Each structure stands twice: as C-alpha cells, then as structure tokens.
Short mmCIF file of C-alpha atoms in Angstrom, two decimals:
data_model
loop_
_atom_site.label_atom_id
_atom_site.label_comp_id
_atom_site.label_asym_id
_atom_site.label_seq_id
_atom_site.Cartn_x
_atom_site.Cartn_y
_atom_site.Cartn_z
CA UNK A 1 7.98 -20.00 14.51
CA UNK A 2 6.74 -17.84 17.26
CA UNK A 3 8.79 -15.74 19.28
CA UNK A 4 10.14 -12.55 20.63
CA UNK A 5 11.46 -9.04 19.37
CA UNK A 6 13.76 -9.33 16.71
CA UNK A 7 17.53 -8.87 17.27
CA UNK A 8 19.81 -10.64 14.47
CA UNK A 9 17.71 -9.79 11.24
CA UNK A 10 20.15 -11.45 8.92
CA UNK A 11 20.73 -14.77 11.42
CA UNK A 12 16.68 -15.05 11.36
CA UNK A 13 16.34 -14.83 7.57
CA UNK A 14 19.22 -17.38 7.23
CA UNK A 15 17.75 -19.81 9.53
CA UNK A 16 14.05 -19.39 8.43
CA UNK A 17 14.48 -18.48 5.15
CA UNK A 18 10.87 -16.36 4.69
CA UNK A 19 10.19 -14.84 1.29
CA UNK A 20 8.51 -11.81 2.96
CA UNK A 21 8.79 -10.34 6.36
CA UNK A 22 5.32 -8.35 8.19
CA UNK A 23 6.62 -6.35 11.10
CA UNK A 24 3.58 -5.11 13.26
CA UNK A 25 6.10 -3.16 15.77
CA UNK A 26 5.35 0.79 15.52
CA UNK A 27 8.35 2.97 14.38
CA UNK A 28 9.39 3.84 17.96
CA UNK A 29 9.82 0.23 19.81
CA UNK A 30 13.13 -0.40 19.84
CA UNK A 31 13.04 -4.03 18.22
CA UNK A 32 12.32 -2.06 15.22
CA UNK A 33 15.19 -0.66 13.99
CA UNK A 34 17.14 -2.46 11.29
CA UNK A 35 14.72 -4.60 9.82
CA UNK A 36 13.64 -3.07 6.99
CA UNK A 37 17.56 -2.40 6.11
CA UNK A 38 17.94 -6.49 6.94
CA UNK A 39 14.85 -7.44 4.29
CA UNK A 40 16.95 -5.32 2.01
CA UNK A 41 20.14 -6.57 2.56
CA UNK A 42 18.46 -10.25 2.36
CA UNK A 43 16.78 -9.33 -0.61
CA UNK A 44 13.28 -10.50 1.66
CA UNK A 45 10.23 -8.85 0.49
CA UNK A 46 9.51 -6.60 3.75
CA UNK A 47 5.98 -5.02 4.84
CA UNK A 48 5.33 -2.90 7.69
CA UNK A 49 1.62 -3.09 9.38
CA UNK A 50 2.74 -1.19 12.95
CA UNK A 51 -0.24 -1.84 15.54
CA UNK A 52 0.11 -0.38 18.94
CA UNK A 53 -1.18 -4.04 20.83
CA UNK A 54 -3.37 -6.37 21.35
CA UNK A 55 -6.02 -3.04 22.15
CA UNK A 56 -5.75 -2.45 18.36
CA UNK A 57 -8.02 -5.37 17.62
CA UNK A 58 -9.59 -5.44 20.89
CA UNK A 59 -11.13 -1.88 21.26
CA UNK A 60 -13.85 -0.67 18.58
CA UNK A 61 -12.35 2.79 18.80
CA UNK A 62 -9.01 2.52 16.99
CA UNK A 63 -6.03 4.88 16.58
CA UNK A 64 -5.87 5.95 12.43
CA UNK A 65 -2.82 4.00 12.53
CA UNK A 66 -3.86 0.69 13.76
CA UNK A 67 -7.36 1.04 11.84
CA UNK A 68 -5.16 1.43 8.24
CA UNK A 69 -2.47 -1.50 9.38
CA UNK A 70 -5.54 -3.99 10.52
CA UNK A 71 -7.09 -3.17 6.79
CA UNK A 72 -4.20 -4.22 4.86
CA UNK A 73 -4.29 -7.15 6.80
CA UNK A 74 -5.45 -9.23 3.58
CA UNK A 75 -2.00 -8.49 1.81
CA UNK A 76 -0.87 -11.06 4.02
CA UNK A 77 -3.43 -13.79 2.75
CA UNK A 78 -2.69 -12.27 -1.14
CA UNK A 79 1.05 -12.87 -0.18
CA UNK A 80 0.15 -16.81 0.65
CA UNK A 81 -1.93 -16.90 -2.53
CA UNK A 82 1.41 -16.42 -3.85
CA UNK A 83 3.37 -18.92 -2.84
CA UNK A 84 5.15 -16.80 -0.79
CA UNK A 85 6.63 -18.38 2.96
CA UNK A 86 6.13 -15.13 5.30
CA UNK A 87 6.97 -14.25 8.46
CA UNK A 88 4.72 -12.36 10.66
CA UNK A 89 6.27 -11.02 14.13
CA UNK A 90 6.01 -8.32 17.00
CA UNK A 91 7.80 -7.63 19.76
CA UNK A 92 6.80 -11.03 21.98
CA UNK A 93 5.02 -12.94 19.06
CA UNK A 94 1.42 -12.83 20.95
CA UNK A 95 -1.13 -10.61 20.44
CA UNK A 96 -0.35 -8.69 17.52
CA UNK A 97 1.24 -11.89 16.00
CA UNK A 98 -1.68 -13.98 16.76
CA UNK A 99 -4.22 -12.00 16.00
CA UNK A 100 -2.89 -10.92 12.09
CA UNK A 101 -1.78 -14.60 11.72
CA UNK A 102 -5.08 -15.59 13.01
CA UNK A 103 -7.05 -13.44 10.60
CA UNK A 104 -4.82 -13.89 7.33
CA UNK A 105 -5.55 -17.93 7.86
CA UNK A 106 -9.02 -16.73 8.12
CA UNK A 107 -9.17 -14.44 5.05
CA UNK A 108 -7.42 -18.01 3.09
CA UNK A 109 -10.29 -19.96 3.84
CA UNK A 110 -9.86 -22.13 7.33
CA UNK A 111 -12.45 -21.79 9.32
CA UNK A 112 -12.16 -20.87 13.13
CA UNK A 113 -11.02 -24.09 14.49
CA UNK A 114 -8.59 -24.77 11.59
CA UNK A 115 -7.30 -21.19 11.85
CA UNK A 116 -6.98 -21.50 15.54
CA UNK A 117 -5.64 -24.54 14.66
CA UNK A 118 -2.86 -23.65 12.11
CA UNK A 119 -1.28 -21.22 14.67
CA UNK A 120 -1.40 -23.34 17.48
CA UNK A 121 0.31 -25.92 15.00
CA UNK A 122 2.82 -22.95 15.22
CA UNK A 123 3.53 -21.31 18.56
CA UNK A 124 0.82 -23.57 21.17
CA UNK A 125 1.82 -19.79 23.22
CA UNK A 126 0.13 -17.57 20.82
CA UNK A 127 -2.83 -19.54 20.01
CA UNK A 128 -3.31 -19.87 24.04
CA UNK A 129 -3.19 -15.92 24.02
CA UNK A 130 -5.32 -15.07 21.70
CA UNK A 131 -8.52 -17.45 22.70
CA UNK A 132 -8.21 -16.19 26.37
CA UNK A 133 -10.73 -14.02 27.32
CA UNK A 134 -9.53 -10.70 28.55
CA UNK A 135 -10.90 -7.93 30.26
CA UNK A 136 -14.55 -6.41 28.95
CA UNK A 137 -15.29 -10.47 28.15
CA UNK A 138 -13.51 -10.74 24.58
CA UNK A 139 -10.83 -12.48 23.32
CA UNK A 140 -7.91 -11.25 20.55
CA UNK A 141 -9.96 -14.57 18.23
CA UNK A 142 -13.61 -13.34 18.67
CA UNK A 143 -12.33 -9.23 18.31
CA UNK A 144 -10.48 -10.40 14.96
CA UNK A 145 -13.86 -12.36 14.13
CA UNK A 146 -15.93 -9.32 14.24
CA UNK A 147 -13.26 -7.10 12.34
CA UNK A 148 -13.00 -9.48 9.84
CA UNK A 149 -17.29 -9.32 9.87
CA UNK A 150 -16.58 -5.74 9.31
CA UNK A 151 -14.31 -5.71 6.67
CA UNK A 152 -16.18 -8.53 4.45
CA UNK A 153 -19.62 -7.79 5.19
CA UNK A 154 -20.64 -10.98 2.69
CA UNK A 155 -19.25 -13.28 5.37
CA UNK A 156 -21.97 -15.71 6.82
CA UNK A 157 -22.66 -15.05 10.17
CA UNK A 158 -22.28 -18.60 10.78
CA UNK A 159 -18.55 -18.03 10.55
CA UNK A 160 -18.24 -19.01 7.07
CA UNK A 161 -15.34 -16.85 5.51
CA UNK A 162 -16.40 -15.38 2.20
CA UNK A 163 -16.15 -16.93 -0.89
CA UNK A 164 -13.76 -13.63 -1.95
CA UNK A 165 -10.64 -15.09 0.16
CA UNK A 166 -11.19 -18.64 -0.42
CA UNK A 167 -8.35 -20.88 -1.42
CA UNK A 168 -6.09 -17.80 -0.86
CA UNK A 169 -2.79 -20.14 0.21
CA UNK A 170 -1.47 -22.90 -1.68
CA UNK A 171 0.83 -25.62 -0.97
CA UNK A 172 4.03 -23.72 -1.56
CA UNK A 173 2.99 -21.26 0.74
CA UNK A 174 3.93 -21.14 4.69
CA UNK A 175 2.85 -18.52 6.99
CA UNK A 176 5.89 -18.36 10.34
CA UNK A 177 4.18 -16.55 13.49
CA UNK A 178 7.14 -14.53 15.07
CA UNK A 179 7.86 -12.52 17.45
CA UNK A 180 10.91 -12.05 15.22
CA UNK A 181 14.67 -13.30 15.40
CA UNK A 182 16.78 -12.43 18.39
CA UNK A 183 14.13 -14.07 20.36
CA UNK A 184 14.24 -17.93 21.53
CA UNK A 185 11.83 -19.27 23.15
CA UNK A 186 12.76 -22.64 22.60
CA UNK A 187 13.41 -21.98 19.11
CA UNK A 188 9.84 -22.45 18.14
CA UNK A 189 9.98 -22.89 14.63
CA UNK A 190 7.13 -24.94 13.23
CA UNK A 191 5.63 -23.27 9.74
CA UNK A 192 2.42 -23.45 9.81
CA UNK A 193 1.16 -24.35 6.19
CA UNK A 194 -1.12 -22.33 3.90
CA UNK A 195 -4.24 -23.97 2.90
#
C-alpha cells in the first residue's frame, strides 16, 4: 500500500489493519494532525520519524531533525523482526516512503535488487521514484545506500548488508509503503512481505 497524505486514520487502520504506524510527516504539514490520537484510539503501535523530503536522504548536510529520524530508521527493521505488519507513509508515499521502506528492507537482509524489489512489489510509483536519478546525479536508492554505509560501517562495500540486521523480518511480518489513508491512488494496497 502506497499512497497519499493521510485523511481517515481510523478507515485506514480498519482496512489495512497494521500493527504499527511510522509517520515521516514533520509536526507542521497538515496531513499530520490526528494520527497519533487515531494509533491511540486503534490501539496501533504509532512512531513518529518526521523528515523534511526526499533532501533529507539526498543532501550530506542534514537538518538535526532529519539526521536523528534517518538513525532510528532500524526500529523499523526491529519492528519486522517482530512480527509486527507496519505501515510506513508521508504525505504522497514517495520519497520519504521509499526511501525508509527501502532502507528498513535493507537493514532485514535483501539485498538491493530484492529491496528494490519488495517495494516495487508494493507501490511500482515509489520504487520508480526512488531509483530515478535526480539532480547532482543521485538517486533517493544510492543516497540511502551510502547512509546505510554510514551507519553500519561493517557493511561490505560490495553491497552486502551486515551480518548485524540479517534475518531481521519473518514470515508474520509485512511492511505497507503509504503515503497514508485518505489517499487513493488506485487503492494500492499490496503488503510487501518481510524476509
């Protein structure tokens, strides 16, 4: 499930029925009001990594805010380990989606292709945004490459995720790119499954 802003918390959790939502909208975009109170209300785990777009994985110098929310990116992979089925959005289910969806498949053990894989398996939209090269020659997939190089500096440069994240999901464990509910782009609502 990839899509847009959410709108109808409680409609999305019905229909999708996530253990655990990860909103990546900051505090002031207006999508974001509600959901927390809607996680509650759902009883839905809830976490909240704001990034400010896809410039928070693509430049090197990073706001405080976006350089804290893109290091707690591996309680997204420890959530899978768990079992748990979460759903990751942001306001159109792109960038910001892609690119923590992206890297939380990577931190479970796929490698790039079966990463890139896994969330085209979800949203074909977001995987197509995040593999495009953009301006300064770098895509959203080769910027969360070198982060990830950054933040588990015993990754193999030959792309080999580190032995520290392996076998992170299980088969009880589904990881929804979203842009969030309210948002229907053809009701795009393929899991894609933890490995």
């Amino acid at each position: 499930l990839a899509s847009g802003a959410p709108g109808k918390v409680g409609a999305f959790i019905d229909e999708f029925k996530p253990d655990h939502i990860v909103t990546l909208l900051r505090d002031d975009e207006k999508s974001f009001q509600g959901i927390k109170q809607g996680c509650a209300d759902r009883k839905v785990g809830w976490t909240h990594l704001p990034l400010s777009g896809a410039n928070a994985v693509l430049k090197e110098e990073r706001t405080a805010g976006d350089a804290e929310s893109l290091r707690r990116i591996p309680e997204v992979a420890k959530l899978l380990q768990a079992g748990k089925r979460v759903a990751v959005h942001c306001a159109a289910g792109m960038h910001r989606t892609g690119a923590v969806c992206y890297a939380a498949c990577r931190l479970a053990g796929l490698d790039e292709e079966q990463a890139l894989e896994t969330v085209r398996a979800s949203r074909t939209l977001t995987a197509n945004e995040i593999e495009q090269t953009r301006k300064g020659g770098s895509s959203i997939k080769d910027a969360v490459e070198k982060l990830l190089s950054e933040m588990l500096p015993e990754a193999q440069a030959d792309g080999e995720t580190s032995p520290l994240w392996s076998g992170v999901a299980n088969e009880d464990s589904a990881l929804l790119a979203s842009g969030g509910p309210g948002h229907d782009e053809q009701n795009e609502q393929d899991a894609f499954e933890g490995r």
